[in-house]
């Protein structure tokens, strides 16, 4: 695999990373909730999808839809039952509660499925590849990338063209005004959390289809999502997308340089960006400009 | 004169009694010192983390980085230079102090969740780096070179060092909280803008708490891995250290000195009950964290305090 094909692969994984970040940014931007269990919901999407694929004859696309719908329900439920009781100026209670949730989900998955590395088998599509300009590209990663771009466009349309999308944006700015307009703040929050978990679980299942996962991968996925949010900036769809692509490329190229490094190079790149921002160097400003415009 | 003495007795006596009772229970009851040693160390870590997160409101999810750094520094220094464990411990503490300054530089100005998860990313990066670093044994870890140790008194030495560290941490933090600096810490947590307006150097105060918590966690990590004579990056930089500390402080009551003591007793009590079912024990920790956040965000001691007004370690300044 040459460098060029690593970069292309990185871009395609990056679309998924962008979705991880988008989900986290949704919950944080609208409700000021830092969902520490975000990574576990991403992994939960993979486990649920794998279980559906094994138990039913449904094709992968239909499984994706099923996972999306159930993830929305789970997000809605958690916001309604648990997190709506903790909204307020103090971010700590919801952080600790979701930390608790993440421990519960992670260890329940270990208890049910064991700690081993798992992969998803979705049939012949996984092995198919095409050659573009001399670079071999898998068909599945290409389809997955297309779906992630479509999801980004979909969310953008939702936020600008629908009333619930406008309510999300209003809730992020000033929930009191939103309530005077007749919206129920808690219902808007429940829908937002449903959407956040849905995006993450769908992206999690798609990532699982092209790589592997264990009950412990959630931590890594959460940190990626968080890095996407910080690099791309909160409340910027395009920022999330490009930050995801950037991290994806760093990951895949880093793994090519050192196959045992895991997410190390992505973390280091993120920390470097944080440091550069401290000193306000023109380089980081430039990067931010490129990403945000 | 007499009344000041009385006041001093009233102020300090309950704490002293509690500490002596804890020490007595830990020292005289069990013949195997491993569990009380671990309890002392975890309690000290929890108090250190509580100083930062409970008293300044900077919630850290990455203090496992100091546990691992302290342990690896101790092993490196002893194995390379053949120094005593005391010099090794000193090196571990200093290394974690320096590390905390470096981390503070990277995360400078990051608030709330940005700090919490930023330090988590750093902890993960350090874990991965140590897993790749051949000099410290990469993922296989390091075995302590025991030629310079007196193995006969070794376990007793480690136990007493742990007990001393735990008590010293408690007393040190208590004294700190009763001082001007401590008042500044709590002012910063409650409202940093208001604190700054009356002349509290919020940044410096937070940095102080961060460095102290880092050094304490580093020393505890060094002592813990010294007791087992073996350290590896997966274990020493494990998120479970952080979860343990967080659980203990949150359940017991963040922002109080009594809370972590209660939390430690509950944690180890539950662990003994669920000895054979590790996953169930962890799930229960998660459930308890959620339940406490729903019904008693101040933890168990916070609940007791709001009902009764009891204080074993009174850190608030009372007007006379």
Coordinates of C-alpha atoms in Angstrom, one line a residue:
Chain A
X1 CA 0.0 0.0 0.0
X2 CA 1.6 3.2 -1.1
X3 CA 1.5 6.6 0.6
X4 CA -1.1 7.9 -1.7
X5 CA -3.5 5.1 -1.1
X6 CA -2.9 5.5 2.7
X7 CA -3.9 9.1 2.4
X8 CA -7.0 8.2 0.4
X9 CA -7.9 5.6 3.0
X10 CA -7.3 8.1 5.7
X11 CA -9.7 10.6 4.1
X12 CA -12.3 7.9 3.9
X13 CA -12.0 6.9 7.5
X14 CA -11.9 10.6 8.4
X15 CA -15.5 11.0 7.2
X16 CA -16.5 8.6 10.0
X17 CA -14.3 10.4 12.6
X18 CA -16.1 13.6 11.6
X19 CA -19.4 12.0 12.4
X20 CA -18.1 10.9 15.8
X21 CA -17.2 14.5 16.5
X22 CA -20.4 15.8 15.1
X23 CA -22.4 13.7 17.6
X24 CA -20.3 14.8 20.5
X25 CA -20.5 18.5 19.4
X26 CA -24.3 18.2 19.1
X27 CA -24.7 17.2 22.7
X28 CA -22.2 19.7 23.9
X29 CA -23.2 22.7 21.8
X30 CA -26.9 22.4 22.4
X31 CA -27.2 21.1 25.9
X32 CA -23.7 21.8 27.4
X33 CA -23.6 18.1 28.1
X34 CA -20.2 16.4 27.7
X35 CA -21.2 12.8 27.0
X36 CA -18.3 10.7 28.3
X37 CA -20.3 7.6 27.2
X38 CA -20.1 8.8 23.6
X39 CA -17.4 6.2 22.7
X40 CA -19.5 3.4 24.3
X41 CA -22.5 4.3 22.2
X42 CA -20.3 4.2 19.1
X43 CA -19.2 0.7 20.1
X44 CA -22.7 -0.3 21.1
X45 CA -23.8 0.5 17.5
X46 CA -21.2 -1.9 16.2
X47 CA -22.1 -4.7 18.6
X48 CA -25.9 -4.3 17.9
X49 CA -25.3 -4.2 14.2
X50 CA -23.1 -7.3 14.4
X51 CA -25.8 -9.1 16.4
X52 CA -28.5 -8.2 13.9
X53 CA -26.4 -9.3 11.0
X54 CA -25.7 -12.6 12.7
X55 CA -29.3 -13.3 13.8
X56 CA -31.3 -12.1 10.8
X57 CA -30.9 -12.3 7.0
X58 CA -31.1 -8.5 6.6
X59 CA -28.6 -6.8 4.3
X60 CA -26.1 -4.4 5.7
X61 CA -28.1 -1.3 4.6
X62 CA -31.2 -2.4 6.4
X63 CA -29.2 -3.2 9.5
X64 CA -27.8 0.4 9.4
X65 CA -31.3 1.8 9.3
X66 CA -32.3 -0.5 12.2
X67 CA -29.3 0.6 14.3
X68 CA -30.0 4.2 13.5
X69 CA -33.6 4.0 14.7
X70 CA -32.7 2.2 17.9
X71 CA -29.8 4.5 18.6
X72 CA -32.2 7.5 18.3
X73 CA -34.5 5.8 20.8
X74 CA -31.7 5.1 23.2
X75 CA -30.4 8.7 23.0
X76 CA -33.9 10.1 23.5
X77 CA -34.5 7.8 26.4
X78 CA -31.3 8.6 28.2
X79 CA -31.9 12.3 27.8
X80 CA -35.4 12.1 29.0
X81 CA -34.9 9.7 32.0
X82 CA -31.5 10.8 33.1
X83 CA -29.7 13.8 31.6
X84 CA -32.6 16.2 31.5
X85 CA -32.4 16.2 35.4
X86 CA -28.9 17.4 35.3
X87 CA -28.9 20.3 32.9
X88 CA -27.7 23.5 34.3
X89 CA -24.6 25.7 34.6
X90 CA -22.5 23.1 36.3
X91 CA -21.2 20.6 33.8
X92 CA -19.8 18.1 36.4
X93 CA -22.9 16.1 37.3
X94 CA -23.7 15.1 33.7
X95 CA -20.1 14.3 33.0
X96 CA -19.9 12.0 36.0
X97 CA -23.2 10.4 35.2
X98 CA -22.2 9.7 31.6
X99 CA -18.9 8.4 32.9
X100 CA -20.9 6.0 35.0
X101 CA -22.9 5.0 32.0
X102 CA -19.8 4.4 30.0
X103 CA -18.4 2.0 32.7
X104 CA -21.8 0.2 32.8
X105 CA -22.0 -0.3 29.0
X106 CA -18.3 -1.2 28.6
X107 CA -18.4 -3.9 31.3
X108 CA -21.8 -5.2 30.3
X109 CA -20.4 -5.8 26.8
X110 CA -17.4 -7.5 28.3
X111 CA -19.7 -9.7 30.4
X112 CA -21.9 -10.6 27.4
X113 CA -19.4 -10.9 24.5
X114 CA -16.0 -11.3 26.2
X115 CA -13.0 -9.0 25.7
X116 CA -11.9 -10.4 22.3
X117 CA -11.3 -8.5 19.1
X118 CA -14.3 -8.8 16.8
X119 CA -14.9 -8.1 13.1
X120 CA -18.1 -7.9 11.1
X121 CA -18.7 -10.1 8.1
X122 CA -21.0 -8.4 5.5
X123 CA -20.3 -10.7 2.6
X124 CA -18.5 -10.2 -0.7
X125 CA -18.7 -6.4 -0.7
X126 CA -15.8 -6.4 1.9
X127 CA -13.3 -7.8 -0.6
X128 CA -14.3 -5.8 -3.7
X129 CA -12.0 -3.1 -4.9
X130 CA -11.6 -0.8 -7.9
X131 CA -8.5 0.8 -9.3
X132 CA -8.5 4.6 -9.9
X133 CA -5.5 6.3 -11.4
X134 CA -3.3 3.3 -10.4
X135 CA -4.5 3.3 -6.8
X136 CA -6.5 0.4 -5.4
X137 CA -9.6 1.5 -3.4
X138 CA -12.0 -0.7 -1.6
X139 CA -15.6 -0.4 -2.7
X140 CA -16.9 -0.7 0.9
X141 CA -14.8 2.2 2.2
X142 CA -15.9 4.3 -0.8
X143 CA -19.6 3.6 -0.1
X144 CA -19.1 4.3 3.6
X145 CA -17.4 7.6 2.8
X146 CA -20.3 8.5 0.5
X147 CA -22.7 7.7 3.3
X148 CA -20.8 9.9 5.8
X149 CA -20.7 12.8 3.3
X150 CA -24.4 12.4 2.8
X151 CA -25.1 12.4 6.5
X152 CA -23.1 15.6 6.9
X153 CA -25.2 17.2 4.1
X154 CA -28.4 15.8 5.7
X155 CA -27.6 17.3 9.1
X156 CA -26.7 20.6 7.5
X157 CA -30.1 20.7 5.7
X158 CA -31.9 19.6 8.9
X159 CA -30.3 22.5 10.8
X160 CA -31.1 25.1 8.3
X161 CA -34.3 24.0 6.6
X162 CA -36.5 22.3 9.3
X163 CA -38.1 23.8 12.4
X164 CA -36.6 21.2 14.7
X165 CA -33.2 22.0 13.3
X166 CA -33.8 25.7 13.9
X167 CA -35.0 24.8 17.4
X168 CA -31.6 23.0 18.0
X169 CA -29.7 26.1 16.9
X170 CA -31.9 28.4 19.0
X171 CA -31.4 26.1 22.0
X172 CA -27.7 26.3 21.6
X173 CA -27.9 30.1 21.7
X174 CA -30.6 30.9 24.2
X175 CA -33.0 28.3 25.6
X176 CA -35.2 30.9 27.4
X177 CA -36.2 32.6 24.1
X178 CA -36.8 29.1 22.7
X179 CA -39.3 28.4 25.5
X180 CA -41.1 31.7 25.0
X181 CA -41.7 30.6 21.4
X182 CA -43.5 27.6 22.7
X183 CA -40.9 24.9 22.4
X184 CA -40.5 22.5 25.2
X185 CA -36.8 22.7 26.0
X186 CA -36.6 19.1 27.4
X187 CA -38.2 17.7 24.3
X188 CA -35.8 19.6 22.0
X189 CA -32.9 18.2 24.1
X190 CA -34.2 14.7 23.9
X191 CA -34.4 14.9 20.1
X192 CA -30.9 16.4 19.9
X193 CA -29.4 13.6 22.0
X194 CA -31.3 11.0 19.9
X195 CA -29.8 12.5 16.8
X196 CA -26.3 12.7 18.4
X197 CA -26.3 9.1 19.4
X198 CA -27.8 8.1 16.1
X199 CA -25.0 9.7 14.1
X200 CA -22.4 8.1 16.4
X201 CA -23.9 4.6 16.4
X202 CA -24.3 4.6 12.6
X203 CA -20.7 5.8 12.2
X204 CA -19.5 3.3 14.7
X205 CA -21.2 0.4 12.8
X206 CA -19.7 1.6 9.5
X207 CA -16.2 1.8 11.1
X208 CA -16.6 -1.6 12.6
X209 CA -17.5 -3.0 9.1
X210 CA -14.1 -1.8 7.8
X211 CA -11.9 -2.5 10.8
X212 CA -12.2 -4.3 14.1
X213 CA -13.6 -3.5 17.6
X214 CA -13.6 -4.7 21.2
X215 CA -15.7 -3.6 24.2
X216 CA -12.7 -1.4 25.1
X217 CA -12.5 0.6 21.8
X218 CA -15.0 3.1 23.1
X219 CA -12.3 5.2 24.9
X220 CA -10.3 5.6 21.8
X221 CA -13.4 6.6 19.8
X222 CA -14.4 9.1 22.5
X223 CA -11.0 10.7 22.4
X224 CA -11.1 10.9 18.6
X225 CA -14.5 12.5 18.7
X226 CA -13.3 15.0 21.2
X227 CA -10.2 15.9 19.2
X228 CA -12.4 16.4 16.1
X229 CA -14.5 18.9 18.1
X230 CA -11.5 20.8 19.4
X231 CA -9.7 21.0 16.1
X232 CA -12.7 21.7 14.0
X233 CA -14.4 24.1 16.4
X234 CA -17.7 23.7 18.1
X235 CA -20.8 24.4 16.0
X236 CA -19.1 24.1 12.6
X237 CA -20.2 21.2 10.5
X238 CA -17.5 21.8 7.9
X239 CA -14.9 22.1 10.7
X240 CA -16.0 18.8 12.1
X241 CA -15.7 17.1 8.7
X242 CA -12.3 18.5 7.8
X243 CA -10.9 17.9 11.3
X244 CA -12.1 14.3 11.0
X245 CA -10.5 13.9 7.6
X246 CA -7.2 15.4 9.0
X247 CA -7.2 13.0 11.9
X248 CA -8.1 10.1 9.7
X249 CA -5.2 10.8 7.4
X250 CA -2.8 11.2 10.4
X251 CA -4.0 7.9 11.8
X252 CA -3.8 5.8 8.7
X253 CA -0.4 7.2 7.6
X254 CA 0.9 6.9 11.2
X255 CA -0.2 3.2 11.3
X256 CA 1.6 2.7 8.0
X257 CA 4.8 4.1 9.5
X258 CA 4.4 2.1 12.8
X259 CA 1.8 -0.6 12.8
X260 CA 1.8 -0.8 16.6
X261 CA 1.2 2.8 17.3
X262 CA -2.6 2.7 17.4
X263 CA -4.1 6.2 17.7
X264 CA -0.8 7.6 19.0
X265 CA 0.0 9.8 16.0
X266 CA -3.5 11.3 16.0
X267 CA -3.2 12.2 19.7
X268 CA 0.2 13.7 19.2
X269 CA -1.0 15.8 16.2
X270 CA -3.9 17.0 18.4
X271 CA -1.6 18.0 21.3
X272 CA 0.7 19.7 18.8
X273 CA -2.2 21.8 17.5
X274 CA -3.2 22.7 21.1
X275 CA 0.4 23.8 21.8
X276 CA 0.6 25.8 18.6
X277 CA -2.7 27.6 19.4
X278 CA -1.2 28.5 22.8
X279 CA 1.4 30.5 21.1
X280 CA -0.9 31.8 18.5
X281 CA 1.4 31.0 15.7
X282 CA 0.3 32.0 12.2
X283 CA 0.4 28.3 11.2
X284 CA -2.4 27.3 13.6
X285 CA -4.4 30.3 12.6
X286 CA -4.1 29.4 9.0
X287 CA -5.2 25.8 9.8
X288 CA -8.2 27.1 11.6
X289 CA -9.1 29.4 8.7
X290 CA -8.8 26.6 6.2
X291 CA -10.9 24.3 8.3
X292 CA -13.6 26.8 9.2
X293 CA -14.4 28.7 6.0
Chain B
X1 CA -5.5 31.6 75.9
X2 CA -7.6 28.8 77.4
X3 CA -10.4 29.4 74.9
X4 CA -8.0 29.2 71.9
X5 CA -6.7 25.9 73.3
X6 CA -10.3 24.6 73.6
X7 CA -11.0 25.7 70.1
X8 CA -7.9 24.1 68.8
X9 CA -8.9 20.8 70.5
X10 CA -12.4 21.0 69.2
X11 CA -11.1 21.7 65.7
X12 CA -8.4 19.1 65.5
X13 CA -9.4 16.3 67.9
X14 CA -12.0 14.6 65.7
X15 CA -9.6 14.3 62.8
X16 CA -6.8 13.1 65.0
X17 CA -9.1 10.4 66.5
X18 CA -10.3 9.3 63.2
X19 CA -6.8 9.0 61.8
X20 CA -5.5 7.1 64.8
X21 CA -8.5 4.8 64.6
X22 CA -7.9 4.2 60.9
X23 CA -4.2 3.5 61.5
X24 CA -5.0 1.2 64.4
X25 CA -7.5 -0.7 62.4
X26 CA -5.2 -1.0 59.5
X27 CA -2.1 -2.0 61.5
X28 CA -3.4 -4.3 64.2
X29 CA -6.1 -6.3 62.6
X30 CA -4.8 -7.9 59.4
X31 CA -1.7 -10.0 59.2
X32 CA -1.4 -9.5 55.5
X33 CA -0.6 -5.8 54.9
X34 CA -1.3 -5.8 51.2
X35 CA -5.0 -4.7 51.4
X36 CA -4.4 -1.9 54.0
X37 CA -1.4 -0.7 52.0
X38 CA -3.5 -0.4 48.9
X39 CA -6.3 1.3 50.8
X40 CA -3.8 3.9 52.2
X41 CA -2.4 4.5 48.7
X42 CA -5.8 4.8 47.0
X43 CA -7.0 7.1 49.8
X44 CA -4.0 9.4 49.3
X45 CA -4.5 9.5 45.5
X46 CA -8.2 10.2 46.0
X47 CA -7.3 13.1 48.4
X48 CA -4.8 14.5 45.9
X49 CA -7.3 14.3 43.0
X50 CA -10.0 15.8 45.3
X51 CA -7.8 18.8 46.1
X52 CA -7.7 19.5 42.4
X53 CA -11.1 18.4 41.2
X54 CA -13.2 18.8 44.3
X55 CA -11.8 22.0 45.5
X56 CA -11.0 23.9 42.3
X57 CA -13.6 22.3 40.0
X58 CA -11.0 21.2 37.4
X59 CA -12.3 17.7 36.8
X60 CA -9.3 15.5 35.6
X61 CA -9.9 12.2 33.8
X62 CA -6.2 11.7 33.3
X63 CA -4.5 11.3 36.6
X64 CA -3.5 7.7 35.7
X65 CA -0.7 9.4 33.8
X66 CA 1.0 10.4 37.1
X67 CA 0.5 6.9 38.6
X68 CA 2.3 5.4 35.7
X69 CA 5.0 8.1 35.4
X70 CA 5.8 7.9 39.1
X71 CA 6.1 4.1 39.0
X72 CA 8.3 4.1 35.8
X73 CA 10.5 6.8 37.2
X74 CA 11.1 4.8 40.4
X75 CA 11.9 1.6 38.4
X76 CA 14.2 3.5 36.0
X77 CA 16.1 5.3 38.7
X78 CA 16.6 2.3 40.9
X79 CA 17.5 -0.1 38.1
X80 CA 19.8 2.3 36.3
X81 CA 21.6 4.0 39.2
X82 CA 21.1 1.5 41.9
X83 CA 19.9 4.1 44.4
X84 CA 17.8 3.5 47.5
X85 CA 14.0 3.4 47.3
X86 CA 13.9 6.7 49.1
X87 CA 15.9 8.5 46.4
X88 CA 13.7 6.6 43.9
X89 CA 10.6 7.9 45.5
X90 CA 12.0 11.5 45.5
X91 CA 12.8 11.2 41.8
X92 CA 9.2 9.9 41.2
X93 CA 7.7 12.9 43.0
X94 CA 9.9 15.4 41.2
X95 CA 9.2 13.8 37.8
X96 CA 5.5 14.1 38.3
X97 CA 5.8 17.7 39.5
X98 CA 7.7 18.5 36.3
X99 CA 5.2 16.5 34.2
X100 CA 2.3 18.4 35.8
X101 CA 4.0 21.7 34.8
X102 CA 4.5 20.5 31.2
X103 CA 0.8 19.3 31.0
X104 CA -0.3 22.6 32.5
X105 CA 1.6 24.3 29.6
X106 CA -0.1 22.2 27.0
X107 CA -3.6 22.6 28.5
X108 CA -3.2 26.2 29.5
X109 CA -6.5 28.0 29.4
X110 CA -8.6 24.9 28.7
X111 CA -11.6 25.0 30.9
X112 CA -14.1 22.4 32.1
X113 CA -14.5 19.5 29.7
X114 CA -11.6 20.7 27.5
X115 CA -9.3 20.2 30.5
X116 CA -10.9 16.9 31.5
X117 CA -10.5 15.2 28.2
X118 CA -7.4 17.0 27.1
X119 CA -5.5 15.5 30.0
X120 CA -7.1 12.1 29.2
X121 CA -5.6 12.3 25.7
X122 CA -2.2 13.1 27.2
X123 CA -2.5 10.1 29.5
X124 CA -3.4 7.8 26.6
X125 CA -0.5 9.2 24.5
X126 CA 2.0 8.6 27.3
X127 CA 0.7 5.1 27.7
X128 CA 1.1 4.4 24.0
X129 CA 4.6 5.9 24.0
X130 CA 5.7 3.8 26.9
X131 CA 4.3 0.8 25.2
X132 CA 6.6 1.6 22.2
X133 CA 9.7 2.6 24.2
X134 CA 12.2 -0.3 24.1
X135 CA 14.3 1.2 27.0
X136 CA 11.5 0.8 29.5
X137 CA 10.7 -2.7 28.2
X138 CA 8.0 -1.5 25.8
X139 CA 4.7 -3.4 26.4
X140 CA 6.5 -6.1 28.4
X141 CA 7.2 -3.7 31.2
X142 CA 10.0 -3.7 33.8
X143 CA 11.1 -5.9 36.6
X144 CA 12.6 -4.3 39.7
X145 CA 16.3 -5.2 40.2
X146 CA 16.1 -6.4 43.8
X147 CA 19.8 -6.7 44.5
X148 CA 19.9 -3.4 46.4
X149 CA 16.8 -4.1 48.5
X150 CA 16.5 -5.7 51.9
X151 CA 13.8 -8.3 51.1
X152 CA 13.2 -9.3 54.6
X153 CA 11.9 -5.9 55.8
X154 CA 10.7 -4.9 52.3
X155 CA 7.0 -5.4 52.6
X156 CA 6.9 -3.8 56.1
X157 CA 8.9 -0.8 54.7
X158 CA 6.5 -0.3 51.8
X159 CA 3.5 -0.6 54.1
X160 CA 4.8 2.0 56.5
X161 CA 5.8 4.3 53.7
X162 CA 2.3 4.0 52.3
X163 CA 0.7 4.7 55.6
X164 CA 3.0 7.7 56.2
X165 CA 2.3 9.1 52.7
X166 CA -1.5 8.8 53.2
X167 CA -1.4 10.5 56.6
X168 CA 1.0 13.1 55.4
X169 CA -1.2 13.8 52.4
X170 CA -4.3 14.2 54.6
X171 CA -2.6 16.5 57.1
X172 CA -0.9 18.5 54.4
X173 CA -4.0 19.1 52.4
X174 CA -5.9 19.9 55.6
X175 CA -3.3 22.5 56.5
X176 CA -3.3 23.9 53.0
X177 CA -7.1 24.2 53.0
X178 CA -7.0 26.1 56.3
X179 CA -4.5 28.5 55.0
X180 CA -5.1 31.6 52.7
X181 CA -4.3 29.5 49.7
X182 CA -7.0 27.0 50.6
X183 CA -9.5 29.8 50.9
X184 CA -8.4 31.0 47.5
X185 CA -8.9 27.5 46.1
X186 CA -12.5 27.3 47.2
X187 CA -13.2 30.9 46.1
X188 CA -11.9 30.0 42.6
X189 CA -14.1 26.9 42.5
X190 CA -17.2 28.8 43.5
X191 CA -16.7 31.8 41.2
X192 CA -13.3 32.4 39.6
X193 CA -14.2 35.8 38.3
X194 CA -15.3 37.0 41.7
X195 CA -12.2 35.4 43.3
X196 CA -9.9 37.2 40.8
X197 CA -11.6 40.5 41.6
X198 CA -10.7 40.2 45.3
X199 CA -7.1 39.4 44.4
X200 CA -6.9 35.6 44.3
X201 CA -4.4 34.5 41.6
X202 CA -6.8 31.9 40.1
X203 CA -4.3 30.5 37.6
X204 CA -1.5 30.1 40.1
X205 CA -3.8 28.6 42.7
X206 CA -5.1 26.0 40.3
X207 CA -1.6 25.2 39.2
X208 CA -0.5 24.6 42.8
X209 CA -3.4 22.2 43.4
X210 CA -2.7 20.4 40.1
X211 CA 1.0 20.0 40.9
X212 CA 0.3 18.7 44.4
X213 CA -2.3 16.2 43.1
X214 CA 0.2 15.1 40.5
X215 CA 3.1 14.5 42.9
X216 CA 0.8 12.6 45.4
X217 CA -0.5 10.3 42.6
X218 CA 3.0 9.8 41.3
X219 CA 4.3 8.8 44.8
X220 CA 1.4 6.5 45.3
X221 CA 1.9 4.9 41.9
X222 CA 5.6 4.4 42.7
X223 CA 4.9 2.8 46.0
X224 CA 2.2 0.5 44.6
X225 CA 4.3 -0.8 41.8
X226 CA 7.3 -1.0 44.1
X227 CA 5.3 -3.4 46.3
X228 CA 4.7 -5.8 43.4
X229 CA 8.3 -5.3 42.0
X230 CA 6.9 -5.2 38.4
X231 CA 5.4 -2.4 36.2
X232 CA 3.9 -2.4 32.7
X233 CA 2.4 0.4 30.7
X234 CA -1.0 -1.2 30.3
X235 CA -1.5 -1.6 34.0
X236 CA 0.3 1.5 35.3
X237 CA -1.4 3.9 32.9
X238 CA -4.8 2.1 33.1
X239 CA -7.9 4.2 33.1
X240 CA -9.1 2.0 36.0
X241 CA -6.9 4.0 38.4
X242 CA -8.8 7.1 37.4
X243 CA -12.1 5.5 37.6
X244 CA -11.3 4.1 41.1
X245 CA -10.2 7.6 42.3
X246 CA -13.2 9.3 40.7
X247 CA -15.6 6.8 42.2
X248 CA -14.2 7.1 45.7
X249 CA -14.3 10.9 45.7
X250 CA -17.7 11.3 44.0
X251 CA -19.5 8.7 46.1
X252 CA -17.9 9.9 49.3
X253 CA -18.4 13.6 48.6
X254 CA -16.2 15.8 46.4
X255 CA -14.8 18.9 48.0
X256 CA -14.7 17.5 51.5
X257 CA -11.8 15.8 53.2
X258 CA -14.2 13.3 54.9
X259 CA -15.7 12.1 51.6
X260 CA -12.7 10.3 50.2
X261 CA -12.3 8.3 53.5
X262 CA -15.9 7.1 53.3
X263 CA -15.5 6.5 49.6
X264 CA -12.4 4.4 50.1
X265 CA -14.1 2.2 52.8
X266 CA -17.1 1.7 50.4
X267 CA -14.9 0.9 47.5
X268 CA -12.9 -1.7 49.2
X269 CA -15.9 -3.1 51.0
X270 CA -17.7 -3.6 47.7
X271 CA -14.5 -5.0 46.1
X272 CA -14.2 -7.7 48.8
X273 CA -17.9 -8.6 48.4
X274 CA -17.6 -8.9 44.6
X275 CA -14.2 -10.6 44.7
X276 CA -15.2 -13.2 42.1
X277 CA -17.1 -11.0 39.7
X278 CA -14.9 -8.1 38.4
X279 CA -17.4 -7.0 35.7
X280 CA -20.3 -6.9 38.1
X281 CA -18.2 -4.8 40.5
X282 CA -17.3 -2.3 37.8
X283 CA -20.9 -2.1 36.6
X284 CA -22.0 -1.5 40.2
X285 CA -19.5 1.4 40.4
X286 CA -21.1 2.9 37.3
X287 CA -24.6 2.5 38.6
X288 CA -23.7 4.1 41.9
X289 CA -22.0 7.0 40.1
X290 CA -25.2 7.6 38.1
X291 CA -27.5 7.2 41.2
X292 CA -25.4 9.6 43.4
X293 CA -25.4 12.2 40.6
X294 CA -29.2 11.9 40.4
X295 CA -30.1 12.0 44.1
X296 CA -27.1 13.4 46.0
X297 CA -24.7 15.3 43.8
X298 CA -22.6 16.2 46.9
X299 CA -21.9 12.5 47.6
X300 CA -22.7 10.7 50.9
X301 CA -20.8 13.1 53.1
X302 CA -22.3 16.1 51.3
X303 CA -25.7 14.6 52.2
X304 CA -24.8 14.0 55.8
X305 CA -23.3 17.5 56.1
X306 CA -26.4 19.2 54.7
X307 CA -28.6 17.2 57.1
X308 CA -26.6 17.5 60.3
X309 CA -23.9 20.1 59.8
X310 CA -21.2 17.7 61.0
X311 CA -17.6 18.4 60.2
X312 CA -14.7 16.2 61.1
X313 CA -12.2 18.3 59.3
X314 CA -13.6 21.9 59.4
X315 CA -12.0 23.7 56.6
X316 CA -14.4 26.6 56.4
X317 CA -13.6 29.8 58.2
X318 CA -16.2 30.6 60.8
X319 CA -16.7 34.2 61.9
X320 CA -16.2 34.6 65.6

